[in-house]
CSV table of C-alpha atoms and ligand atoms in Angstrom, one decimal:
chain,number,residue,atom,x,y,z
J,1,MET,CA,-133.4,-89.1,-102.9
J,2,SER,CA,-134.5,-85.5,-103.0
J,3,GLU,CA,-137.9,-84.7,-101.5
J,4,GLY,CA,-138.1,-80.9,-101.8
J,5,PRO,CA,-139.1,-78.8,-104.7
J,6,PRO,CA,-137.2,-79.5,-108.0
J,7,GLN,CA,-134.3,-77.1,-108.1
J,8,ASP,CA,-134.6,-76.4,-111.8
J,9,LEU,CA,-138.2,-75.3,-111.5
J,10,LEU,CA,-137.4,-73.3,-108.4
J,11,GLN,CA,-134.6,-71.5,-110.2
J,12,ALA,CA,-136.8,-70.8,-113.2
J,13,ALA,CA,-139.7,-69.5,-111.0
J,14,ARG,CA,-137.3,-67.2,-109.0
J,15,GLN,CA,-135.9,-65.8,-112.2
J,16,ALA,CA,-139.5,-65.1,-113.5
J,17,GLN,CA,-140.3,-63.6,-110.1
J,18,GLU,CA,-137.4,-61.1,-110.6
J,19,SER,CA,-138.9,-60.1,-114.0
J,20,ALA,CA,-142.5,-59.8,-112.6
J,21,TYR,CA,-144.2,-56.5,-113.2
J,22,ALA,CA,-145.8,-55.7,-109.9
J,23,PRO,CA,-145.5,-51.9,-109.3
J,24,TYR,CA,-148.9,-51.7,-107.5
J,25,SER,CA,-148.9,-54.6,-105.1
J,26,HIS,CA,-145.2,-54.8,-104.8
J,27,PHE,CA,-145.8,-58.5,-104.5
J,28,PRO,CA,-143.8,-60.2,-107.3
J,29,VAL,CA,-144.7,-63.9,-107.9
J,30,GLY,CA,-143.0,-66.4,-110.2
J,31,ALA,CA,-144.4,-69.6,-111.6
J,32,ALA,CA,-142.6,-72.3,-113.6
J,33,LEU,CA,-144.3,-75.3,-115.1
J,34,ARG,CA,-142.7,-78.4,-116.7
J,35,LEU,CA,-144.1,-79.9,-119.9
J,36,PRO,CA,-144.2,-83.7,-120.2
J,37,GLY,CA,-141.2,-83.5,-122.6
J,38,GLY,CA,-139.2,-81.7,-119.9
J,39,ARG,CA,-139.3,-78.2,-121.2
J,40,ILE,CA,-139.8,-75.5,-118.5
J,41,VAL,CA,-142.1,-72.5,-119.1
J,42,ALA,CA,-142.0,-69.7,-116.6
J,43,ALA,CA,-143.6,-66.3,-116.0
J,44,GLY,CA,-144.3,-63.7,-113.4
J,45,ASN,CA,-147.4,-61.7,-112.5
J,46,VAL,CA,-148.1,-58.7,-114.8
J,47,GLU,CA,-150.1,-55.9,-113.2
J,48,ASN,CA,-151.9,-52.9,-114.8
J,49,ALA,CA,-152.8,-49.4,-113.7
J,50,SER,CA,-156.4,-50.6,-114.2
J,51,TYR,CA,-155.8,-53.0,-111.3
J,52,GLY,CA,-158.4,-55.6,-112.3
J,53,LEU,CA,-156.6,-56.3,-115.6
J,54,SER,CA,-153.6,-57.7,-113.7
J,55,MET,CA,-152.6,-61.3,-114.4
J,56,CYS,CA,-151.2,-63.8,-111.9
J,57,ALA,CA,-147.9,-65.6,-112.5
J,58,GLU,CA,-149.6,-69.0,-112.7
J,59,ARG,CA,-152.0,-67.9,-115.5
J,60,SER,CA,-149.2,-66.0,-117.3
J,61,ALA,CA,-147.2,-69.2,-117.4
J,62,ALA,CA,-150.1,-71.5,-118.2
J,63,PHE,CA,-151.2,-69.2,-121.1
J,64,ALA,CA,-147.7,-68.9,-122.4
J,65,ALA,CA,-147.3,-72.7,-122.5
J,66,ALA,CA,-150.8,-73.3,-124.0
J,67,SER,CA,-150.2,-70.6,-126.7
J,68,GLY,CA,-147.0,-72.4,-127.6
J,69,GLY,CA,-149.1,-75.6,-128.2
J,70,ALA,CA,-148.8,-77.4,-124.9
J,71,ARG,CA,-151.9,-79.2,-123.7
J,72,LYS,CA,-150.6,-81.0,-120.6
J,73,PHE,CA,-148.4,-79.7,-117.7
J,74,ALA,CA,-146.5,-82.4,-115.7
J,75,GLU,CA,-145.9,-80.2,-112.6
J,76,ILE,CA,-145.8,-76.5,-111.5
J,77,LEU,CA,-144.0,-74.5,-108.9
J,78,VAL,CA,-145.1,-71.1,-107.6
J,79,VAL,CA,-142.9,-68.8,-105.5
J,80,GLY,CA,-143.9,-65.6,-103.6
J,81,GLU,CA,-142.8,-63.9,-100.5
J,82,THR,CA,-145.6,-65.1,-98.2
J,83,LYS,CA,-144.8,-66.2,-94.7
J,84,GLY,CA,-145.7,-69.8,-95.4
J,85,PRO,CA,-146.0,-71.5,-98.9
J,86,ILE,CA,-147.9,-69.3,-101.3
J,87,ALA,CA,-151.6,-70.2,-102.1
J,88,PRO,CA,-152.7,-69.8,-105.7
J,89,CYS,CA,-155.9,-67.9,-106.2
J,90,GLY,CA,-159.1,-69.6,-107.2
J,91,ALA,CA,-159.0,-68.5,-110.8
J,92,CYS,CA,-155.5,-69.9,-111.3
J,93,ARG,CA,-156.5,-73.2,-109.7
J,94,GLN,CA,-159.3,-73.6,-112.3
J,95,VAL,CA,-157.0,-72.7,-115.2
J,96,LEU,CA,-154.4,-75.1,-114.1
J,97,PHE,CA,-157.0,-77.8,-113.7
J,98,GLU,CA,-157.6,-77.6,-117.4
J,99,PHE,CA,-154.1,-78.8,-118.2
J,100,MET,CA,-153.0,-80.8,-115.2
J,101,ASP,CA,-153.9,-84.2,-113.8
J,102,ALA,CA,-155.5,-83.9,-110.5
J,103,ALA,CA,-152.7,-85.7,-108.8
J,104,ALA,CA,-149.8,-83.9,-110.5
J,105,PRO,CA,-147.3,-82.1,-108.2
J,106,VAL,CA,-148.0,-78.5,-107.4
J,107,TRP,CA,-145.1,-77.0,-105.5
J,108,LEU,CA,-145.8,-73.9,-103.4
J,109,VAL,CA,-142.9,-71.9,-102.0
J,110,GLY,CA,-142.8,-68.9,-99.6
J,111,GLN,CA,-140.3,-66.9,-97.7
J,112,GLY,CA,-137.1,-68.6,-96.7
J,113,GLY,CA,-137.9,-71.4,-99.2
J,114,LYS,CA,-140.7,-72.7,-97.0
J,115,TRP,CA,-142.5,-75.2,-99.3
J,116,ARG,CA,-145.4,-77.5,-99.6
J,117,ARG,CA,-146.2,-80.2,-102.2
J,118,THR,CA,-149.8,-80.4,-103.0
J,119,SER,CA,-152.1,-81.2,-106.0
J,120,LEU,CA,-155.1,-79.8,-107.7
J,121,ALA,CA,-157.2,-82.6,-106.2
J,122,GLU,CA,-156.4,-80.9,-102.9
J,123,LEU,CA,-156.5,-77.3,-104.0
J,124,LEU,CA,-159.7,-77.5,-106.1
J,125,PRO,CA,-161.9,-80.3,-105.0
J,126,ASN,CA,-165.1,-80.9,-107.1
J,127,ALA,CA,-163.7,-78.7,-109.9
J,128,PHE,CA,-165.6,-77.9,-112.9
J,129,SER,CA,-164.0,-80.2,-115.5
J,130,PRO,CA,-163.6,-79.9,-119.3
J,131,ARG,CA,-165.5,-83.3,-119.3
J,132,ASP,CA,-168.5,-81.6,-117.7
J,133,LEU,CA,-169.1,-79.9,-121.1
J,134,ASP,CA,-169.7,-83.3,-122.7
J,135,THR,CA,-173.4,-83.7,-122.0
J,136,ALA,CA,-174.0,-86.5,-124.5
J,137,ASP,CA,-175.3,-89.7,-123.0
L,201,THU,N1,-150.5,-63.2,-107.4
L,201,THU,C1,-150.0,-64.2,-108.2
L,201,THU,O1,-149.4,-63.9,-109.3
L,201,THU,N2,-150.1,-65.5,-107.9
L,201,THU,C2,-150.6,-65.9,-106.7
L,201,THU,O2,-150.6,-67.1,-106.4
L,201,THU,C3,-151.1,-64.9,-105.7
L,201,THU,C4,-151.2,-63.5,-106.2
L,201,THU,C5,-150.4,-61.8,-107.8
L,201,THU,C6,-151.6,-61.1,-108.2
L,201,THU,C7,-151.2,-59.6,-107.9
L,201,THU,O3,-150.4,-59.2,-109.0
L,201,THU,C8,-150.3,-59.8,-106.7
L,201,THU,O4,-149.8,-61.1,-106.7
L,201,THU,C9,-150.9,-59.4,-105.4
L,201,THU,O5,-152.1,-60.1,-105.3
């Protein structure tokens, strides 16, 4: 029984990390998510000379998957060179919440492969939900 991060997701995320465009922060991040059918979609962060326009790896992957028609992600893995497992930013947590079940696996990996398995229930408690837009009685 394997209990660590899924190796196929880790490999895809590391490959995306290598292709990340991070000339300003020098902090490349890779994210790989699995669709319910098994397909993996991966992306890295993409920065911009106008810094505020930069996009995190998680949202790059989420938007690539959603633009391809996906509406549900089964799990996601994020890798960056933090001392411990990387922590996704608040904006990415909210975007992932749109497409993932609260209990779905979120794998966070840092330097030396240090990892943590968590979920959006833990990362974003009391999230604003798509269901909150449904105000009908
Ligand atoms: N970044 C990500 O892509 N994902 C994270 O989880 C944390 C931060 C990016 C944003 C920016 O391009 C660089 O890392 C430094 O913050």
